PDB file of C-alpha atoms in Angstrom:
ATOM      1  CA  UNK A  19     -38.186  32.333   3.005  1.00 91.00           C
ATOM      2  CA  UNK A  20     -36.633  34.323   5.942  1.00 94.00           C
ATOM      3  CA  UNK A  21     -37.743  37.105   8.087  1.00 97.00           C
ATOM      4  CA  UNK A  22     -36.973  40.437   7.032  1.00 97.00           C
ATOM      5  CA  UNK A  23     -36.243  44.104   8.296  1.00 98.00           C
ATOM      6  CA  UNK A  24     -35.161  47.094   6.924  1.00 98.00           C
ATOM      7  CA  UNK A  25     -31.383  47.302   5.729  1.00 98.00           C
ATOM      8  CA  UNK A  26     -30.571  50.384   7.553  1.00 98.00           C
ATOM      9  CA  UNK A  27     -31.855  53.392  10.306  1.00 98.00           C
ATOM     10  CA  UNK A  28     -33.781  55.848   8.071  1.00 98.00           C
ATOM     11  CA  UNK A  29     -35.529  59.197   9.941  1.00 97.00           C
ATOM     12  CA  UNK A  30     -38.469  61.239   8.346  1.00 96.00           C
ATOM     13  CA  UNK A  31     -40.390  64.257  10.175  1.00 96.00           C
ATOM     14  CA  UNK A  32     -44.440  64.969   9.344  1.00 96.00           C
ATOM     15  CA  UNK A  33     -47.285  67.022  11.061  1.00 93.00           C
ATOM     16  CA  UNK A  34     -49.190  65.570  13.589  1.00 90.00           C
ATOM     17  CA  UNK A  35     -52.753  65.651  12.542  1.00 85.00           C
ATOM     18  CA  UNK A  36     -54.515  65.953  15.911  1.00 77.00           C
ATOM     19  CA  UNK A  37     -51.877  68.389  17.407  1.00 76.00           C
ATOM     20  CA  UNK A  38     -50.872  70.084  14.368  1.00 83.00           C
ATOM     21  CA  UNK A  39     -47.150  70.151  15.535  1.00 88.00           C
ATOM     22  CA  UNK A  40     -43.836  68.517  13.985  1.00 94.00           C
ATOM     23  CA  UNK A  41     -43.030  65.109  14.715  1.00 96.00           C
ATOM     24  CA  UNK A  42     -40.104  63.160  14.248  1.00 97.00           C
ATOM     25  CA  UNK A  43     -40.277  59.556  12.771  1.00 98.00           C
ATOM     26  CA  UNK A  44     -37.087  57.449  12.897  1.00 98.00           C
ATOM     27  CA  UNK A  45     -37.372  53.012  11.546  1.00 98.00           C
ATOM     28  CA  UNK A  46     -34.705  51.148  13.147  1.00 98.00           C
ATOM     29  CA  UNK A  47     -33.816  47.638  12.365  1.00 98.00           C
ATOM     30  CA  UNK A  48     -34.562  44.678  14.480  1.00 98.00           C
ATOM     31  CA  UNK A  49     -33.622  41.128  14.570  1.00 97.00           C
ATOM     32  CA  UNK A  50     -35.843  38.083  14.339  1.00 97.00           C
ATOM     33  CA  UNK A  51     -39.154  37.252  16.284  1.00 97.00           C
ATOM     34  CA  UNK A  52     -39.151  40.777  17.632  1.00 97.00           C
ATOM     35  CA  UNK A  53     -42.417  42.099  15.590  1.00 98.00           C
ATOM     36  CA  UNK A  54     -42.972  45.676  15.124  1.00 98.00           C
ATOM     37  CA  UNK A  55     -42.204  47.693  18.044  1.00 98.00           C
ATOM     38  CA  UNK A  56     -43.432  51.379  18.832  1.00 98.00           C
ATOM     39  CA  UNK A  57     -40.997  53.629  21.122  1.00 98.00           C
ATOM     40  CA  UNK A  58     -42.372  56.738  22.023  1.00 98.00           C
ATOM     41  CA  UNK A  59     -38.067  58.580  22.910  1.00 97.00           C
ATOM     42  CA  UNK A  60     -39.754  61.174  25.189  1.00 96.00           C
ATOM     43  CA  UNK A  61     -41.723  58.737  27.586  1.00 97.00           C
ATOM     44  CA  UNK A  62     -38.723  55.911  27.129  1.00 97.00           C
ATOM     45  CA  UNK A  63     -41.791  53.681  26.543  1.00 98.00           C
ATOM     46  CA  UNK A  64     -42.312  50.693  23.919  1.00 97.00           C
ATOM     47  CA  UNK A  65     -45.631  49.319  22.545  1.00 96.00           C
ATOM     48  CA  UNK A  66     -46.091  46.041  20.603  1.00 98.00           C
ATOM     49  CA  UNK A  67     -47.916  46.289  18.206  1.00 98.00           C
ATOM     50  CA  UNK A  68     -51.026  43.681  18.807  1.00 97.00           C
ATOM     51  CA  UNK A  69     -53.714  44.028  19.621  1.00 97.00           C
ATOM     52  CA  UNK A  70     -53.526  43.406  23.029  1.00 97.00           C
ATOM     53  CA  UNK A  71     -52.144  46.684  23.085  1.00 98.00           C
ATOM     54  CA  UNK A  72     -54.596  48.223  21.080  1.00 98.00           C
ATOM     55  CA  UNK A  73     -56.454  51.058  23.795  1.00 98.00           C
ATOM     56  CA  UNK A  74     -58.446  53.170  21.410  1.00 96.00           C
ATOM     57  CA  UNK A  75     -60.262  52.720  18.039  1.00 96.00           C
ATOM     58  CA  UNK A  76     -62.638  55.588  17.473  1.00 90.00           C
ATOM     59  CA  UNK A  77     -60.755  57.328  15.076  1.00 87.00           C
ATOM     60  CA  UNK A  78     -57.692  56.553  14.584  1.00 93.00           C
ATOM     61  CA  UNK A  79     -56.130  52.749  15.793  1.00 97.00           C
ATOM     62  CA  UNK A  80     -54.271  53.378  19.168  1.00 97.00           C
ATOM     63  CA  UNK A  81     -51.613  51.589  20.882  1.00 98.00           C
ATOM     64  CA  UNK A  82     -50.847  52.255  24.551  1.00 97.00           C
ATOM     65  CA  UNK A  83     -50.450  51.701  28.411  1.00 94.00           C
ATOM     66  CA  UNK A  84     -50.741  53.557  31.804  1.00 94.00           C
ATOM     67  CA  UNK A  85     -47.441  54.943  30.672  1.00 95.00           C
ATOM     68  CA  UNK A  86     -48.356  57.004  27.407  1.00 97.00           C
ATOM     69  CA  UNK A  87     -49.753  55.865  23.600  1.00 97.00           C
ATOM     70  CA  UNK A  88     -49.211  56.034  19.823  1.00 97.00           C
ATOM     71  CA  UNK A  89     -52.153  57.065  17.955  1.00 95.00           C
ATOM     72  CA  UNK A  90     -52.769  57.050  14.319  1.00 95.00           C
ATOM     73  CA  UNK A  91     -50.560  53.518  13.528  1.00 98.00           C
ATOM     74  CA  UNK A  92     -52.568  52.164  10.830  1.00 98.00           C
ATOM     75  CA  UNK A  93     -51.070  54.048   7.665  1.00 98.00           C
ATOM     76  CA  UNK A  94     -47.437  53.071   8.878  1.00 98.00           C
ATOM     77  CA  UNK A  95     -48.444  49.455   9.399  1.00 98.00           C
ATOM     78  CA  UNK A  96     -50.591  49.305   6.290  1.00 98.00           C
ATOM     79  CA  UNK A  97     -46.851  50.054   4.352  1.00 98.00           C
ATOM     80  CA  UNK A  98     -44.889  47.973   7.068  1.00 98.00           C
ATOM     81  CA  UNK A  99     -47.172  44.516   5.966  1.00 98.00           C
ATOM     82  CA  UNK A 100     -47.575  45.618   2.477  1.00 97.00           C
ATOM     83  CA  UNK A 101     -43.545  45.248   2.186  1.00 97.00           C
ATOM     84  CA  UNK A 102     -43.501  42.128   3.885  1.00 96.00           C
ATOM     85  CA  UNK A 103     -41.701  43.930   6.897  1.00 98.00           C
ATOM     86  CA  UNK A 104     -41.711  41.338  10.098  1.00 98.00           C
ATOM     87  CA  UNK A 105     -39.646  42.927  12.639  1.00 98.00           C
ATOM     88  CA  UNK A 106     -38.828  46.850  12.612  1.00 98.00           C
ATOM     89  CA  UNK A 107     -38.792  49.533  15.480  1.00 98.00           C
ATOM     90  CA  UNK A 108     -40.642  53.068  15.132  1.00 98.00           C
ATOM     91  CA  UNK A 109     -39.352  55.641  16.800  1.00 98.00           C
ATOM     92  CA  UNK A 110     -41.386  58.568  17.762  1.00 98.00           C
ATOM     93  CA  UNK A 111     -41.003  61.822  19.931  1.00 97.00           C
ATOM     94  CA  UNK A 112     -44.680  62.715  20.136  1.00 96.00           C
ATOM     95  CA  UNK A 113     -47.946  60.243  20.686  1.00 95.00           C
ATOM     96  CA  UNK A 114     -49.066  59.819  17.220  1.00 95.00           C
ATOM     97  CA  UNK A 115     -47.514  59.203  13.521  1.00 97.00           C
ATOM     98  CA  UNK A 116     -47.499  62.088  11.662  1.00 97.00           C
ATOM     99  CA  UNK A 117     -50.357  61.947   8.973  1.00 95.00           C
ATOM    100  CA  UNK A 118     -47.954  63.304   5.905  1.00 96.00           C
ATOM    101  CA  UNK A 119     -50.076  63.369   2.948  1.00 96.00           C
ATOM    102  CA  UNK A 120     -52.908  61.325   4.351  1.00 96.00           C
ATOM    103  CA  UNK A 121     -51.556  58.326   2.491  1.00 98.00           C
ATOM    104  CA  UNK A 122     -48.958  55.291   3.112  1.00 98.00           C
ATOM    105  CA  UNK A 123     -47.004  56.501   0.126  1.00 98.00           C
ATOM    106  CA  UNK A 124     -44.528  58.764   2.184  1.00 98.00           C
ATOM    107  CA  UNK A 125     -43.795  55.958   4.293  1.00 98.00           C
ATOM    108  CA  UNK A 126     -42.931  53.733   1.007  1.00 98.00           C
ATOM    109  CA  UNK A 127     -40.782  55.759   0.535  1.00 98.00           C
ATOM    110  CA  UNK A 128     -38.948  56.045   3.845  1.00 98.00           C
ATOM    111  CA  UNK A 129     -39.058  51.785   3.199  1.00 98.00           C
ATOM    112  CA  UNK A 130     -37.451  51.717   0.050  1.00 98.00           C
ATOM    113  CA  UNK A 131     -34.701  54.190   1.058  1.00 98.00           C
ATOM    114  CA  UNK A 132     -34.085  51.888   4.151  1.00 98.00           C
ATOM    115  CA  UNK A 133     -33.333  49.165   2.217  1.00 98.00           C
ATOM    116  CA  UNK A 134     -34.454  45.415   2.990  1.00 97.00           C
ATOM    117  CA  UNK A 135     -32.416  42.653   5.142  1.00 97.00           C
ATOM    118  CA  UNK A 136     -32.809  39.243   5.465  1.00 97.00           C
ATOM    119  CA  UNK A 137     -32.490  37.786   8.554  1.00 97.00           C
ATOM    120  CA  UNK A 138     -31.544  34.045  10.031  1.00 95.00           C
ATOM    121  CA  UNK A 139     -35.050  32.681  11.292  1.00 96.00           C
ATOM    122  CA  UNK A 140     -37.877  31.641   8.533  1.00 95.00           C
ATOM    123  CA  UNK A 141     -40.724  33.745   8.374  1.00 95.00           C
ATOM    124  CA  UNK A 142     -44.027  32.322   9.962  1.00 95.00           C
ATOM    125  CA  UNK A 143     -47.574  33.680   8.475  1.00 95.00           C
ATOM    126  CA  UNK A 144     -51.324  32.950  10.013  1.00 96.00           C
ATOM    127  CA  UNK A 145     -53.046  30.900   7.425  1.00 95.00           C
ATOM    128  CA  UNK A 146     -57.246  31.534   8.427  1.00 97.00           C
ATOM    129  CA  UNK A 147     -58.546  27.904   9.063  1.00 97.00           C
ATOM    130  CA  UNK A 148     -62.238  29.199   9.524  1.00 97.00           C
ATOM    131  CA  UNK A 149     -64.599  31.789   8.985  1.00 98.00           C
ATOM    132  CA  UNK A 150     -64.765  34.602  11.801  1.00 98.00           C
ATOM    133  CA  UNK A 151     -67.374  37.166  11.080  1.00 98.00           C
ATOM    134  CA  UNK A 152     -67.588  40.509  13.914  1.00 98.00           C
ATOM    135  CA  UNK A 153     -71.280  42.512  13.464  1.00 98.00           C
ATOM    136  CA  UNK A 154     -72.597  45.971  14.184  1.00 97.00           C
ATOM    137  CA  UNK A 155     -75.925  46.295  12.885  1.00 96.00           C
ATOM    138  CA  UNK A 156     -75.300  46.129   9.344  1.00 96.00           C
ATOM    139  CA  UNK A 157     -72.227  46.765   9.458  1.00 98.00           C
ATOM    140  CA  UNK A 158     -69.664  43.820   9.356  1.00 98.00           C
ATOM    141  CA  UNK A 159     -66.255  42.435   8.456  1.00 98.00           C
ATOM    142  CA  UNK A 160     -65.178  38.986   8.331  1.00 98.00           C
ATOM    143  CA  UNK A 161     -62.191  36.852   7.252  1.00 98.00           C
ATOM    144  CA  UNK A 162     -62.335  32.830   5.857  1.00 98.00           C
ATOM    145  CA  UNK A 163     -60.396  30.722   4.063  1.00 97.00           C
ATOM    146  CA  UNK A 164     -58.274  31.492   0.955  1.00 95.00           C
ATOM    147  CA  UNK A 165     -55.384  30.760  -1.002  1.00 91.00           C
ATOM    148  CA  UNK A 166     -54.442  33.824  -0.985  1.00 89.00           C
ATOM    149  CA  UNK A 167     -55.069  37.367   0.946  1.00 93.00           C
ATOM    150  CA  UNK A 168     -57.927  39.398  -0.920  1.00 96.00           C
ATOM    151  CA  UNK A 169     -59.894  42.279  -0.239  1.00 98.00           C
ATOM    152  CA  UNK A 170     -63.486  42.651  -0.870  1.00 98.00           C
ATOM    153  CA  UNK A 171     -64.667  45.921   0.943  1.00 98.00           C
ATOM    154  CA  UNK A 172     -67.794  48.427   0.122  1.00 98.00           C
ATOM    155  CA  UNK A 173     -68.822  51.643   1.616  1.00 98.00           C
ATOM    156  CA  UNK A 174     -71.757  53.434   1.822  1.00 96.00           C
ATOM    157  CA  UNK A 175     -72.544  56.998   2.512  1.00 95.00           C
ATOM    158  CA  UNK A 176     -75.278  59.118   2.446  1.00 93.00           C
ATOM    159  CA  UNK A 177     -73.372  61.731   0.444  1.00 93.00           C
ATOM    160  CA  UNK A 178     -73.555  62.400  -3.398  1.00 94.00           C
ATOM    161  CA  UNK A 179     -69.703  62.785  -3.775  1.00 95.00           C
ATOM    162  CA  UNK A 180     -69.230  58.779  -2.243  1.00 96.00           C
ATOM    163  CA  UNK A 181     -72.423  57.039  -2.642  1.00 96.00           C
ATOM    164  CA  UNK A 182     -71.834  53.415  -2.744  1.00 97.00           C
ATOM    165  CA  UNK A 183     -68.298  52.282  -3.540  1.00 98.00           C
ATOM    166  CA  UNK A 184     -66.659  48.722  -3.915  1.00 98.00           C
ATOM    167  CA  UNK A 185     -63.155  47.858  -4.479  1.00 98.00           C
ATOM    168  CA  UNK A 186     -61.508  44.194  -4.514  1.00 98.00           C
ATOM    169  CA  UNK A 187     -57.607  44.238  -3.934  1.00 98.00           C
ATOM    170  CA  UNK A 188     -55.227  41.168  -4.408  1.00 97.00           C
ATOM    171  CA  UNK A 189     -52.734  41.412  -2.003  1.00 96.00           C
ATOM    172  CA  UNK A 190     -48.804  41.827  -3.484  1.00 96.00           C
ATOM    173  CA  UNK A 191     -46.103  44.868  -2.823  1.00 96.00           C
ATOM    174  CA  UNK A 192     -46.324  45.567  -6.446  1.00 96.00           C
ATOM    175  CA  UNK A 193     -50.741  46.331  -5.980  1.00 97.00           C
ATOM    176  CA  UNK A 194     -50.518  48.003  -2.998  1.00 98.00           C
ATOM    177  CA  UNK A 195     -47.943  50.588  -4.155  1.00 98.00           C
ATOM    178  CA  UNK A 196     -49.966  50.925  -7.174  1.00 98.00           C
ATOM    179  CA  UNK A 197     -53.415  50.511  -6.115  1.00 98.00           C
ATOM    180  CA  UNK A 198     -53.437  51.595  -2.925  1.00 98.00           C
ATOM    181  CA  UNK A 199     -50.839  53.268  -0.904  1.00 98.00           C
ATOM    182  CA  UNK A 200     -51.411  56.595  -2.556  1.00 98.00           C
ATOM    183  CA  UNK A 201     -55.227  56.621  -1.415  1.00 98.00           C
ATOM    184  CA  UNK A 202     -55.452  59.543   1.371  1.00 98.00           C
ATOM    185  CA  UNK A 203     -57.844  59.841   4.158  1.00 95.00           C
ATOM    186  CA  UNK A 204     -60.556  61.552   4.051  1.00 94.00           C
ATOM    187  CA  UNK A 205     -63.211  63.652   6.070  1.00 90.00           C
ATOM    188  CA  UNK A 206     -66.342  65.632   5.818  1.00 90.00           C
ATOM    189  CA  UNK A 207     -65.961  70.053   6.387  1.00 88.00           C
ATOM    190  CA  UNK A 208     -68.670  69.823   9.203  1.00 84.00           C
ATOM    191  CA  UNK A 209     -66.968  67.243  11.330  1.00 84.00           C
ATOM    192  CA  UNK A 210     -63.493  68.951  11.096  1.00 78.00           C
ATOM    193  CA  UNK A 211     -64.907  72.442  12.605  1.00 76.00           C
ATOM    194  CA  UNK A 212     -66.726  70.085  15.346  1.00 81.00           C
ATOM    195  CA  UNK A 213     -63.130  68.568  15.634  1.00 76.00           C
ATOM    196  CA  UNK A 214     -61.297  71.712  16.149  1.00 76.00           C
ATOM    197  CA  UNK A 215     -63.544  72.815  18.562  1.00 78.00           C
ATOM    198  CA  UNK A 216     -62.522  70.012  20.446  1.00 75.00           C
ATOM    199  CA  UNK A 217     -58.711  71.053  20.103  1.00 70.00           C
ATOM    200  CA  UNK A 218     -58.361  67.875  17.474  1.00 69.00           C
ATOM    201  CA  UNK A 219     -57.177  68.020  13.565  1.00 72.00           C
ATOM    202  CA  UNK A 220     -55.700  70.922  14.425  1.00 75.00           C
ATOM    203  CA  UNK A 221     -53.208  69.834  11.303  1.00 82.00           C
ATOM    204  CA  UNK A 222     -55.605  68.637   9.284  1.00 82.00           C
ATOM    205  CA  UNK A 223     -55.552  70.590   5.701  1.00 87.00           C
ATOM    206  CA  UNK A 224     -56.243  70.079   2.251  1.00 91.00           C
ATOM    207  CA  UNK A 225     -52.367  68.732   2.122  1.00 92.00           C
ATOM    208  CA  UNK A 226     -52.991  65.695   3.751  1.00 93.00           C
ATOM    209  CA  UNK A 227     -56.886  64.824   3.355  1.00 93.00           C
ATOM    210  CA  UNK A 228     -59.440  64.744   1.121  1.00 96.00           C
ATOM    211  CA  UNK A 229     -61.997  66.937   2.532  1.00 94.00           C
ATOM    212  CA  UNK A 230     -65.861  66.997   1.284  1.00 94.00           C
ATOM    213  CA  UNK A 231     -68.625  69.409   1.732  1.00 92.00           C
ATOM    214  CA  UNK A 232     -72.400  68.457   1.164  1.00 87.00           C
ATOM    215  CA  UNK A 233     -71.640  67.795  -2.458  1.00 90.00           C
ATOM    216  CA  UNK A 234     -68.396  68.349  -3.683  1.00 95.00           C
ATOM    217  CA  UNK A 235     -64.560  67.682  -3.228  1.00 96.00           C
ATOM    218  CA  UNK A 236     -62.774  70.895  -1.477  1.00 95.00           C
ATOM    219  CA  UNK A 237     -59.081  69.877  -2.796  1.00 96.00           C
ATOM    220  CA  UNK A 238     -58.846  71.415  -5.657  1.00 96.00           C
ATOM    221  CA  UNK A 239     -56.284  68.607  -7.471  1.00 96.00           C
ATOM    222  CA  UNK A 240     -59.304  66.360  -6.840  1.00 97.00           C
ATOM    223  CA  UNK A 241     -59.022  62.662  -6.243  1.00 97.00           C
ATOM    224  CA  UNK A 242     -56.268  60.288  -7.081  1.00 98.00           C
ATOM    225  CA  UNK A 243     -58.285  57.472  -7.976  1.00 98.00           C
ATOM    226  CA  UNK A 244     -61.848  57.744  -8.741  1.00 97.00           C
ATOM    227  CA  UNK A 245     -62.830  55.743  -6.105  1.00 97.00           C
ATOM    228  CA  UNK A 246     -60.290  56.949  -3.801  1.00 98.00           C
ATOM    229  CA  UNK A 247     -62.308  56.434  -0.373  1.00 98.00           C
ATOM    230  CA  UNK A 248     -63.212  52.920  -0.368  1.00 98.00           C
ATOM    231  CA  UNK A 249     -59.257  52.027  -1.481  1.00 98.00           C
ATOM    232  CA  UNK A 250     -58.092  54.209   1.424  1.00 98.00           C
ATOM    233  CA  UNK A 251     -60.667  51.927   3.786  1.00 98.00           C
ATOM    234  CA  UNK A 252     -58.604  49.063   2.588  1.00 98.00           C
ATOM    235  CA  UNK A 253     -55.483  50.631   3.345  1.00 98.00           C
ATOM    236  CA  UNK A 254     -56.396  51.078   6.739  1.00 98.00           C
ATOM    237  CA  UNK A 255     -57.523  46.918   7.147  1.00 98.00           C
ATOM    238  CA  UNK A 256     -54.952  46.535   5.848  1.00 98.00           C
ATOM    239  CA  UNK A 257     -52.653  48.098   8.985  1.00 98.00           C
ATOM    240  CA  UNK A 258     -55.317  47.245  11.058  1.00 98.00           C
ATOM    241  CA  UNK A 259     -54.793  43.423  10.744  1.00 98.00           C
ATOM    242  CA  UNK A 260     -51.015  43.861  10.116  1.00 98.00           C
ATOM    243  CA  UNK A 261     -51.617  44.135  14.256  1.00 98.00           C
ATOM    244  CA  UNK A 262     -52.053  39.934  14.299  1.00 97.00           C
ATOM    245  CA  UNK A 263     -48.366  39.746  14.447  1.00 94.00           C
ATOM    246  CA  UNK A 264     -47.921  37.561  11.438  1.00 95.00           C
ATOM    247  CA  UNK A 265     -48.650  38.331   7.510  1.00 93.00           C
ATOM    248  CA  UNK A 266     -52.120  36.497   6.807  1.00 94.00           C
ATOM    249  CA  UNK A 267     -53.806  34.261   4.492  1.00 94.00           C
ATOM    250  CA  UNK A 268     -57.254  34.589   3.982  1.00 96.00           C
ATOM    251  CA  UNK A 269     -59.719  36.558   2.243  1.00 98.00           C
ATOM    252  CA  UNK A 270     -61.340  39.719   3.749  1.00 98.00           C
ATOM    253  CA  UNK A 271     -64.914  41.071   3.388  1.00 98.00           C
ATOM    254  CA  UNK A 272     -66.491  44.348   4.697  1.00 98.00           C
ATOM    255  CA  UNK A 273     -69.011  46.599   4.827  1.00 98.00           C
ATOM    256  CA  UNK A 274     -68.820  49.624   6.090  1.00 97.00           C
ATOM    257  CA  UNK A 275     -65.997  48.336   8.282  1.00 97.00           C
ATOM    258  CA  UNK A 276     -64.130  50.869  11.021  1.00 97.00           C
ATOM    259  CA  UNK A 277     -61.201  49.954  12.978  1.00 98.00           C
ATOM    260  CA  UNK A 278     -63.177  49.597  15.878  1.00 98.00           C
ATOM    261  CA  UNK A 279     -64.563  46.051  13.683  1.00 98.00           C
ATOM    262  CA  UNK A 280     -61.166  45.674  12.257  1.00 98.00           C
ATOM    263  CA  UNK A 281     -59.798  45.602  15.986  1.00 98.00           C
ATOM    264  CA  UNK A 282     -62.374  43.262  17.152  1.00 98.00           C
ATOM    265  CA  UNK A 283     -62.010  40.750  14.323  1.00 98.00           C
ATOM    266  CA  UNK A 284     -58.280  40.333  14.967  1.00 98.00           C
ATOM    267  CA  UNK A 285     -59.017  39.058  19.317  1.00 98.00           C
ATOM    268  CA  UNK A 286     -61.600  36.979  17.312  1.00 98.00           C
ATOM    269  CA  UNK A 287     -59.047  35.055  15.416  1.00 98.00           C
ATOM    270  CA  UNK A 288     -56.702  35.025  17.878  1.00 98.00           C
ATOM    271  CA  UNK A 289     -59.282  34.081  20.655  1.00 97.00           C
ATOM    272  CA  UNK A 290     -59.271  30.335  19.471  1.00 97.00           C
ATOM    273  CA  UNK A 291     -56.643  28.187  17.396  1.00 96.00           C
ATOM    274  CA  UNK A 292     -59.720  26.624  15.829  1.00 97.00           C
ATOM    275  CA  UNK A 293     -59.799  29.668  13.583  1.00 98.00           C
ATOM    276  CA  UNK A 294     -56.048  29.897  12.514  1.00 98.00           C
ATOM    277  CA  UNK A 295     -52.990  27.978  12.447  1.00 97.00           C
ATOM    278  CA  UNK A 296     -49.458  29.443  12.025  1.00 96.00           C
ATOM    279  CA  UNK A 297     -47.039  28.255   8.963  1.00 93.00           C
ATOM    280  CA  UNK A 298     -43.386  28.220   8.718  1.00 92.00           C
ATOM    281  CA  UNK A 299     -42.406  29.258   5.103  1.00 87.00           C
ATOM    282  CA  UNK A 300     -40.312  26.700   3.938  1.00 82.00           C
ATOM    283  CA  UNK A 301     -40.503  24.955   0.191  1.00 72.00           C
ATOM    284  CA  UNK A 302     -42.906  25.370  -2.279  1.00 66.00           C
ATOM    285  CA  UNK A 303     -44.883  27.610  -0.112  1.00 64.00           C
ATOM    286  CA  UNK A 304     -41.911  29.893   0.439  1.00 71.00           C
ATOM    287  CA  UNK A 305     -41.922  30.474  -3.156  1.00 68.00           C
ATOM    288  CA  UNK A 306     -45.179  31.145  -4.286  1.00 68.00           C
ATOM    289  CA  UNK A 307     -45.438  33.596  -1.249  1.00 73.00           C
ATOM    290  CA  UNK A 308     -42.459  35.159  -1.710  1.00 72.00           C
ATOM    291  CA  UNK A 309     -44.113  36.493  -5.653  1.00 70.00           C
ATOM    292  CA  UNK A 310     -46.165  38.492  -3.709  1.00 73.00           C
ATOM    293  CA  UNK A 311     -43.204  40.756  -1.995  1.00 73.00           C
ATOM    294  CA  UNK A 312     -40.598  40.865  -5.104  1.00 62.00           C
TER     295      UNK A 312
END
């Protein structure tokens, strides 16, 4: 099985949600062993993204330098792994993606419109040799072992309208699109006005969040799915570990996980070879991997 980018140049524009202003978003090809590669056009600066590069994680997943950031990667990268994307370039003329509809499911689109390309180098993944576990309190995540990449995530607040949700996911194209990707962020009505005040979510709205007060749902469509935050947690692991470079094997676990503990479990692996090992997909293992991206 080969690397893959997209087939052709394919532009999108979206609000920002912290600066409330229009951004353009433009996905360029690349060729092989380049990764995924943010350019901010009015800085004429480039992240990787890894985490290395990773300078912020309070709320939002932020790439960046002495010479400028991207904030707000993780819904992009959730849909850049989820199609099995391993080298692409995202163009941007402001410092975060632009939230669209809170979801990945805009930026499926923008993928499927670009078309996939194969390229000449096989495709490597990061098979997890051992477990890694990252605490806060009681708050953890942790990755181990599997034959596959799976999902096991619960949340809990103290809020009637969430409670305690749990959601298992089995990583493939096909589940993500349909389980996941259309899973919006969400927030609650007091910490938006404190927000504001701050000159932040300035376009945050009802069109691109799911927005709770004490004890109900503000939007008035509702929710997509009926548990609708704890899939949207996934989504964001999901482009939070998509920052290891290499699609994974291995089965994930949280509780009340952030992306600060997303962010920190990904130098974990990385910090020793003891917990990972890196496969070229060749064989038998290219094809039962490759199921997972038809």
């Amino acid at each position: 099985m080969n690397q893959i980018t997209i087939e052709k140049r394919i532009e999108g524009v979206g609000i920002g949600l912290h600066k409330g202003e229009p951004i353009k978003l433009v996905l360029e090809p690349l060729e092989s062993d380049m990764g995924v590669v943010f350019y901010r056009s009015d800085l004429g600066v480039s992240f990787k993204a890894e985490p290395k590069n990773v300078i912020n994680t309070q709320m939002a997943t932020v790439l960046g330098s002495k010479d400028g950031y991207v904030s707000t990667i993780e819904h992009l990268m959730s849909a850049i792994s989820a199609y099995g994307i391993d080298n692409i370039r995202v163009v941007l003329d402001a410092n975060e993606v632009p939230v669209m509809d809170g979801s990945a499911m805009a930026f499926c689109m923008l993928l499927d419109e670009a078309g996939i390309r194969k390229l000449d180098k096989k495709k490597k993944i990061l098979s997890i040799k051992k477990p890694v576990e990252v605490r806060m309190g009681n708050k953890f995540v942790k990755i181990e072992p599997s034959k596959d990449f799976k999902f096991d995530y619960t949340i809990k607040f103290d809020n009637p309208v969430i409670g305690t949700q749990n959601f298992v996911f089995d990583f493939s194209k096909k589940n993500f699109i349909e389980q996941i990707a259309k899973a919006r962020t969400f927030g609650f009505l007091k910490d938006v006005q404190m927000l504001r005040s701050k000159n932040l979510a300035l376009g945050g709205s009802l069109d691109n969040a799911v927005v709770i007060d004490e004890n109900r749902i503000l939007n008035p469509e509702g929710l997509r799915f009926e548990n609708e935050f704890v899939r949207h947690k996934i989504l964001d692991a999901i482009g939070d570990l998509a920052l290891l470079g290499l699609p994974m094997i291995g089965k994930y676990t949280a509780y009340a996980g952030s992306h600060e503990l997303n962010h920190k479990l990904t130098l974990d692996i990385l910090s020793s070879k003891e917990n990972y090992e890196i496969l070229t997909l060749d064989g038998e293992k290219s094809v039962e991997y490759a199921k997972a991206f038809a």
